[in-house]
């Protein structure tokens, strides 16, 4: 089976992205619970929507600011952050 990867990510609203994967599966993922939890202070910048939407797709991964924030593709697929 080929490795699962992110093909496309589209901002829906707030901290919600619609993510399309290499097997054509689509997940709608709300990142707000993760970003607004008591987590790492490096993630605080993404509370601002204008910074949150500045993600890139890099090597099949959804990536923010040169790997400051990145999630396993399988977790995004299953919508389990």
mmCIF file of C-alpha atoms in Angstrom, residues 7-65:
data_model
loop_
_atom_site.group_PDB
_atom_site.id
_atom_site.type_symbol
_atom_site.label_atom_id
_atom_site.label_comp_id
_atom_site.label_asym_id
_atom_site.label_seq_id
_atom_site.Cartn_x
_atom_site.Cartn_y
_atom_site.Cartn_z
ATOM 1 C CA UNK A 7 -2.767 16.351 -1.268
ATOM 2 C CA UNK A 8 -4.761 19.472 -0.456
ATOM 3 C CA UNK A 9 -5.879 21.521 2.533
ATOM 4 C CA UNK A 10 -8.542 24.212 2.378
ATOM 5 C CA UNK A 11 -9.479 26.667 5.126
ATOM 6 C CA UNK A 12 -13.173 26.278 5.983
ATOM 7 C CA UNK A 13 -13.654 28.700 8.891
ATOM 8 C CA UNK A 14 -11.933 29.515 12.166
ATOM 9 C CA UNK A 15 -9.345 26.826 12.853
ATOM 10 C CA UNK A 16 -11.067 24.245 10.646
ATOM 11 C CA UNK A 17 -9.428 22.779 7.549
ATOM 12 C CA UNK A 18 -10.784 20.364 4.965
ATOM 13 C CA UNK A 19 -7.955 17.970 4.149
ATOM 14 C CA UNK A 20 -7.799 15.707 1.100
ATOM 15 C CA UNK A 21 -5.527 12.663 1.213
ATOM 16 C CA UNK A 22 -3.765 10.597 -1.414
ATOM 17 C CA UNK A 23 -6.441 7.876 -1.242
ATOM 18 C CA UNK A 24 -9.167 10.522 -1.956
ATOM 19 C CA UNK A 25 -10.428 10.457 1.643
ATOM 20 C CA UNK A 26 -11.435 13.876 2.994
ATOM 21 C CA UNK A 27 -11.383 14.865 6.670
ATOM 22 C CA UNK A 28 -12.666 18.089 8.197
ATOM 23 C CA UNK A 29 -10.371 18.822 11.126
ATOM 24 C CA UNK A 30 -10.882 21.428 13.856
ATOM 25 C CA UNK A 31 -7.479 22.434 15.211
ATOM 26 C CA UNK A 32 -8.901 24.851 17.819
ATOM 27 C CA UNK A 33 -9.065 22.345 20.714
ATOM 28 C CA UNK A 34 -5.384 21.532 20.172
ATOM 29 C CA UNK A 35 -4.194 25.125 19.642
ATOM 30 C CA UNK A 36 -6.158 26.560 22.554
ATOM 31 C CA UNK A 37 -5.299 23.777 25.022
ATOM 32 C CA UNK A 38 -2.523 24.255 27.546
ATOM 33 C CA UNK A 39 0.126 23.198 25.101
ATOM 34 C CA UNK A 40 3.482 24.369 23.917
ATOM 35 C CA UNK A 41 3.881 28.184 23.828
ATOM 36 C CA UNK A 42 5.160 27.974 20.232
ATOM 37 C CA UNK A 43 1.588 27.196 19.169
ATOM 38 C CA UNK A 44 0.140 30.410 20.651
ATOM 39 C CA UNK A 45 0.878 32.308 17.439
ATOM 40 C CA UNK A 46 -1.630 30.070 15.589
ATOM 41 C CA UNK A 47 -4.494 31.310 17.751
ATOM 42 C CA UNK A 48 -4.498 34.207 15.291
ATOM 43 C CA UNK A 49 -6.417 32.984 12.217
ATOM 44 C CA UNK A 50 -4.204 34.987 9.865
ATOM 45 C CA UNK A 51 -1.182 32.985 11.081
ATOM 46 C CA UNK A 52 -3.043 29.676 11.240
ATOM 47 C CA UNK A 53 -3.938 29.815 7.546
ATOM 48 C CA UNK A 54 -0.267 30.275 6.578
ATOM 49 C CA UNK A 55 0.384 26.546 6.315
ATOM 50 C CA UNK A 56 2.229 24.713 3.568
ATOM 51 C CA UNK A 57 2.077 21.250 2.091
ATOM 52 C CA UNK A 58 5.578 19.851 2.228
ATOM 53 C CA UNK A 59 6.450 16.281 1.275
ATOM 54 C CA UNK A 60 2.837 15.176 1.798
ATOM 55 C CA UNK A 61 2.575 16.782 5.232
ATOM 56 C CA UNK A 62 0.608 19.743 6.516
ATOM 57 C CA UNK A 63 3.255 22.053 7.930
ATOM 58 C CA UNK A 64 3.383 25.408 9.704
ATOM 59 C CA UNK A 65 6.515 27.588 9.817
#
